Short mmCIF file of C-alpha atoms and ligand atoms in Angstrom, two decimals:
data_model
loop_
_atom_site.label_atom_id
_atom_site.label_comp_id
_atom_site.label_asym_id
_atom_site.label_seq_id
_atom_site.Cartn_x
_atom_site.Cartn_y
_atom_site.Cartn_z
CA MET A 1 10.51 16.62 -12.78
CA SER A 2 6.84 15.75 -12.94
CA ILE A 3 4.10 17.95 -11.54
CA HIS A 4 4.11 16.36 -8.07
CA ILE A 5 7.52 14.65 -7.90
CA GLY A 6 10.69 16.74 -7.98
CA ALA A 7 13.04 13.93 -9.05
CA LYS A 8 15.53 14.19 -11.92
CA PRO A 9 15.24 11.55 -14.69
CA GLY A 10 16.78 8.29 -13.49
CA ALA A 11 16.58 9.23 -9.81
CA ILE A 12 13.80 6.73 -9.06
CA ALA A 13 14.34 2.96 -9.13
CA GLU A 14 12.17 0.55 -11.15
CA THR A 15 10.89 -0.87 -7.84
CA VAL A 16 9.10 1.50 -5.46
CA LEU A 17 7.63 0.92 -1.99
CA LEU A 18 4.53 3.05 -1.38
CA PRO A 19 3.53 3.90 2.19
CA GLY A 20 0.65 6.35 2.56
CA ASP A 21 2.49 8.27 5.29
CA PRO A 22 5.51 10.24 3.99
CA LEU A 23 7.16 9.91 7.42
CA ARG A 24 6.93 6.14 7.02
CA ALA A 25 8.79 6.59 3.71
CA LYS A 26 11.52 8.46 5.61
CA PHE A 27 11.57 5.77 8.30
CA ILE A 28 11.97 3.01 5.69
CA ALA A 29 14.75 4.90 3.90
CA GLU A 30 16.63 5.57 7.15
CA ASN A 31 16.22 2.11 8.66
CA PHE A 32 16.07 -0.35 5.76
CA LEU A 33 17.97 1.15 2.81
CA GLU A 34 21.69 1.79 2.35
CA ASP A 35 22.98 5.04 0.85
CA ALA A 36 19.45 6.45 0.65
CA VAL A 37 19.18 9.82 -1.09
CA GLY A 38 16.05 11.99 -1.00
CA TYR A 39 14.63 12.87 -4.42
CA ASN A 40 11.34 14.51 -3.47
CA GLU A 41 10.01 16.98 -0.94
CA VAL A 42 7.24 18.50 -3.04
CA ARG A 43 4.20 18.86 -0.72
CA GLY A 44 6.22 17.09 2.00
CA MET A 45 5.56 13.81 0.18
CA TYR A 46 9.03 12.39 0.72
CA GLY A 47 10.69 10.08 -1.80
CA PHE A 48 14.08 8.35 -1.40
CA THR A 49 16.21 5.98 -3.45
CA GLY A 50 18.72 3.61 -1.90
CA PHE A 51 19.83 -0.01 -1.92
CA TYR A 52 18.62 -3.16 -0.20
CA LYS A 53 21.05 -6.10 -0.44
CA GLY A 54 22.40 -4.57 -3.65
CA GLU A 55 18.98 -3.98 -5.24
CA ARG A 56 18.15 -0.37 -6.13
CA ILE A 57 14.84 0.53 -4.49
CA SER A 58 12.84 3.71 -4.00
CA VAL A 59 10.25 4.55 -1.39
CA GLN A 60 7.60 7.18 -2.03
CA GLY A 61 4.83 8.51 0.23
CA THR A 62 1.46 8.55 -1.51
CA GLY A 63 -0.92 10.37 0.85
CA MET A 64 -4.34 9.01 1.70
CA GLY A 65 -7.06 7.80 -0.65
CA ILE A 66 -7.28 6.84 -4.31
CA PRO A 67 -7.11 10.42 -5.69
CA SER A 68 -3.79 11.02 -3.94
CA ILE A 69 -2.09 7.67 -4.63
CA SER A 70 -3.27 7.83 -8.26
CA ILE A 71 -1.32 11.05 -8.85
CA TYR A 72 1.93 9.47 -7.60
CA VAL A 73 1.40 6.12 -9.31
CA ASN A 74 0.57 7.77 -12.65
CA GLU A 75 3.68 9.96 -12.52
CA LEU A 76 5.96 7.16 -11.26
CA ILE A 77 4.93 4.85 -14.10
CA THR A 78 4.53 7.24 -17.02
CA GLN A 79 7.32 9.73 -16.25
CA TYR A 80 9.88 7.73 -14.27
CA GLY A 81 9.52 4.26 -15.81
CA VAL A 82 8.59 2.45 -12.59
CA LYS A 83 7.77 -1.23 -13.18
CA ARG A 84 7.05 -2.67 -9.71
CA LEU A 85 4.98 -1.00 -7.00
CA ILE A 86 4.47 -2.39 -3.50
CA ARG A 87 2.17 -0.55 -1.14
CA THR A 88 3.25 -0.88 2.50
CA GLY A 89 0.28 0.49 4.39
CA THR A 90 -1.99 0.15 7.38
CA CYS A 91 -5.57 -1.10 7.57
CA GLY A 92 -8.48 -1.79 9.88
CA SER A 93 -9.35 -5.45 10.48
CA LEU A 94 -12.91 -6.56 9.68
CA GLN A 95 -12.50 -10.12 11.00
CA GLU A 96 -12.18 -11.48 14.51
CA ASN A 97 -9.31 -13.78 13.47
CA VAL A 98 -7.29 -11.00 11.78
CA LYS A 99 -5.50 -9.41 14.72
CA VAL A 100 -3.85 -6.03 15.30
CA LYS A 101 -0.28 -6.14 13.86
CA ASP A 102 -1.14 -9.07 11.53
CA VAL A 103 0.16 -8.66 7.99
CA ILE A 104 -2.17 -9.05 5.01
CA LEU A 105 -1.28 -9.64 1.34
CA ALA A 106 -4.13 -8.16 -0.73
CA MET A 107 -4.84 -10.79 -3.38
CA ALA A 108 -7.91 -8.89 -4.59
CA VAL A 109 -9.66 -5.69 -3.65
CA SER A 110 -13.29 -4.70 -3.30
CA HIS A 111 -14.09 -0.99 -3.27
CA ASP A 112 -16.68 1.75 -3.07
CA SER A 113 -14.59 4.01 -5.30
CA ASN A 114 -16.40 6.50 -7.46
CA ILE A 115 -13.24 6.81 -9.58
CA ASN A 116 -13.52 3.21 -10.76
CA ALA A 117 -17.31 3.54 -11.10
CA GLN A 118 -16.71 6.37 -13.59
CA ARG A 119 -13.92 4.48 -15.35
CA PHE A 120 -16.14 1.43 -15.96
CA PRO A 121 -19.67 2.88 -16.32
CA GLY A 122 -22.33 0.22 -15.72
CA MET A 123 -19.63 -2.47 -15.31
CA THR A 124 -17.61 -3.89 -12.45
CA TYR A 125 -13.84 -4.24 -12.69
CA ALA A 126 -12.08 -6.57 -10.22
CA PRO A 127 -8.62 -5.21 -9.39
CA THR A 128 -6.15 -7.94 -8.40
CA ALA A 129 -2.56 -8.23 -7.25
CA ASP A 130 0.21 -9.29 -9.61
CA PHE A 131 0.37 -13.05 -9.13
CA ALA A 132 4.18 -13.32 -9.33
CA LEU A 133 4.66 -10.60 -6.72
CA LEU A 134 2.02 -12.17 -4.50
CA GLN A 135 3.70 -15.57 -4.74
CA GLN A 136 7.15 -14.07 -4.06
CA ALA A 137 5.83 -12.11 -1.07
CA TYR A 138 4.20 -15.19 0.42
CA ALA A 139 7.44 -17.16 0.00
CA ALA A 140 9.50 -14.28 1.44
CA ALA A 141 7.18 -14.08 4.46
CA ALA A 142 7.51 -17.83 5.05
CA LYS A 143 11.32 -17.54 5.00
CA LEU A 144 11.05 -14.76 7.60
CA GLY A 145 8.81 -16.94 9.77
CA ILE A 146 5.77 -14.75 9.18
CA LYS A 147 2.40 -16.19 8.19
CA PRO A 148 0.46 -13.42 6.46
CA LYS A 149 -3.27 -13.51 5.82
CA VAL A 150 -4.02 -13.53 2.08
CA GLY A 151 -7.33 -12.43 0.59
CA ASN A 152 -9.74 -9.69 -0.33
CA VAL A 153 -9.42 -6.22 1.20
CA LEU A 154 -11.73 -3.22 0.91
CA THR A 155 -10.58 0.11 -0.47
CA SER A 156 -12.97 2.76 0.80
CA ASP A 157 -13.15 6.40 -0.25
CA THR A 158 -14.31 7.27 3.25
CA PHE A 159 -12.52 6.98 6.60
CA TYR A 160 -15.35 8.51 8.68
CA HIS A 161 -18.53 6.86 7.44
CA ASP A 162 -21.98 8.21 8.38
CA ASP A 163 -23.04 4.63 9.08
CA PRO A 164 -20.70 3.12 11.72
CA ASP A 165 -21.81 -0.38 10.67
CA TYR A 166 -21.07 0.08 6.93
CA TRP A 167 -18.21 -2.46 7.08
CA LYS A 168 -20.37 -5.36 8.31
CA ARG A 169 -21.67 -6.23 4.82
CA TRP A 170 -18.10 -6.54 3.53
CA ALA A 171 -17.08 -8.55 6.60
CA ALA A 172 -19.98 -10.95 6.01
CA TYR A 173 -18.52 -11.72 2.58
CA GLY A 174 -15.06 -12.52 3.92
CA VAL A 175 -13.29 -9.22 3.25
CA LEU A 176 -10.32 -9.14 5.64
CA ALA A 177 -9.67 -5.45 6.22
CA VAL A 178 -10.29 -1.89 5.06
CA GLU A 179 -7.81 0.66 3.72
CA MET A 180 -8.03 3.48 1.18
CA GLU A 181 -5.69 3.06 -1.83
CA THR A 182 -5.27 -0.46 -3.23
CA ALA A 183 -8.11 -0.40 -5.79
CA GLY A 184 -6.52 2.66 -7.38
CA LEU A 185 -3.05 1.13 -7.33
CA TYR A 186 -4.09 -2.24 -8.85
CA THR A 187 -6.27 -0.62 -11.50
CA LEU A 188 -3.51 1.74 -12.70
CA ALA A 189 -0.92 -1.05 -12.63
CA ALA A 190 -3.19 -3.12 -14.87
CA LYS A 191 -3.79 -0.17 -17.20
CA TYR A 192 -0.05 0.39 -17.68
CA GLY A 193 1.00 -3.28 -17.61
CA VAL A 194 3.25 -3.11 -14.54
CA GLN A 195 3.36 -5.18 -11.33
CA ALA A 196 1.64 -4.14 -8.09
CA LEU A 197 1.03 -5.65 -4.68
CA THR A 198 -0.35 -4.30 -1.42
CA ILE A 199 1.05 -5.47 1.91
CA VAL A 200 -0.79 -3.98 4.87
CA THR A 201 -0.44 -4.24 8.64
CA VAL A 202 -3.52 -4.14 10.84
CA SER A 203 -3.37 -0.87 12.81
CA ASP A 204 -6.85 -1.03 14.34
CA HIS A 205 -9.77 -3.39 14.70
CA LEU A 206 -13.32 -2.57 13.72
CA VAL A 207 -14.69 -5.64 15.53
CA THR A 208 -12.89 -5.26 18.86
CA GLY A 209 -12.20 -1.50 18.84
CA GLU A 210 -8.44 -1.98 19.48
CA ALA A 211 -6.12 0.68 18.02
CA THR A 212 -2.43 1.59 17.74
CA THR A 213 -0.80 5.00 18.15
CA ALA A 214 0.42 7.17 15.24
CA GLU A 215 4.01 6.54 16.34
CA GLU A 216 3.51 2.76 16.35
CA ARG A 217 1.99 2.99 12.87
CA GLN A 218 4.97 4.98 11.65
CA THR A 219 7.77 2.96 13.19
CA THR A 220 6.87 -0.49 14.51
CA PHE A 221 5.17 -2.15 11.57
CA THR A 222 8.45 -3.51 10.28
CA GLN A 223 7.40 -7.04 9.24
CA MET A 224 5.70 -5.76 6.11
CA MET A 225 8.80 -3.75 5.14
CA ASN A 226 10.94 -6.89 5.51
CA ILE A 227 8.49 -8.91 3.42
CA ALA A 228 8.32 -6.19 0.72
CA LEU A 229 12.11 -5.84 0.52
CA GLU A 230 12.77 -9.58 0.53
CA THR A 231 10.12 -9.92 -2.22
CA VAL A 232 11.98 -7.68 -4.63
CA LYS A 233 15.63 -8.25 -3.73
O1 LIG B 1 -1.09 3.94 6.58
P1 LIG B 1 -1.51 4.24 5.18
O2 LIG B 1 -0.59 3.65 4.17
O3 LIG B 1 -1.72 5.72 4.92
O4 LIG B 1 -2.94 3.50 4.96
C1 LIG B 1 -4.13 3.70 5.70
O5 LIG B 1 -4.10 4.78 6.61
C2 LIG B 1 -4.82 5.91 6.11
C3 LIG B 1 -6.00 6.19 7.00
O6 LIG B 1 -5.61 6.43 8.30
C4 LIG B 1 -5.25 5.53 4.70
O7 LIG B 1 -4.30 6.01 3.80
C5 LIG B 1 -5.31 4.03 4.78
O8 LIG B 1 -5.23 3.36 3.57
O1 LIG B 2 -8.27 3.11 6.01
C1 LIG B 2 -8.21 2.67 7.16
C2 LIG B 2 -6.95 2.39 7.78
C3 LIG B 2 -6.95 1.90 9.06
N1 LIG B 2 -8.12 1.68 9.67
C4 LIG B 2 -9.31 1.93 9.09
O2 LIG B 2 -10.36 1.74 9.69
N2 LIG B 2 -9.31 2.42 7.85
#
């Protein structure tokens, strides 16, 4: 057991899917994995291990924001030997041509994270996806008939910004969408020499104001799960 994950040694696979929402972790385990067994309920942050087409895979909720995902990613890598981490999350589109329910592969990530600002004082680190995983995910998506957007996303520490137009600067520089964890995930994966990729589905649109319901976010964004699972099978 680690401080925040109640799993026995060996109970977590080397490949882990990471949704922010623990109920999405449960949904993935129940609908996409065979013989899934729960290994964590600490803080209600569900974790399960099962099989997808014979490949042993775990799925672990991470909570929201870099501080929360960093706790799980640190413990998964350093205490459970996890080697491949794929975030399956939601995001807000910053571009007219990136529509609600589109899937994005985060090739790189911009951020306003104070955690990385403290980690690299006076310097700027550019967190990026693992190239092999990115390539495999793009190929897997093509085989599934899905054409994901690929590019730069924004990881923000803040969901409710004081300035409602804060995102427009990022949008002007081609950033596709905003979420809250990928900069932390990619930075820790680089630190520990393991593979990471973020696949996100657009749940709402900052340009048009469109939005999806919590239930849709939990249960209908299945393309990204299929891409993630086909990537690592
Ligand atoms: O749906 P998840 O994976 O939680 O991702 C997005 O949703 C949350 C905000 O509503 C943040 O965690 C953001 O990154
Ligand atoms: O972090 C997030 C996720 C979805 N939509 C947003 O605007 N931000």
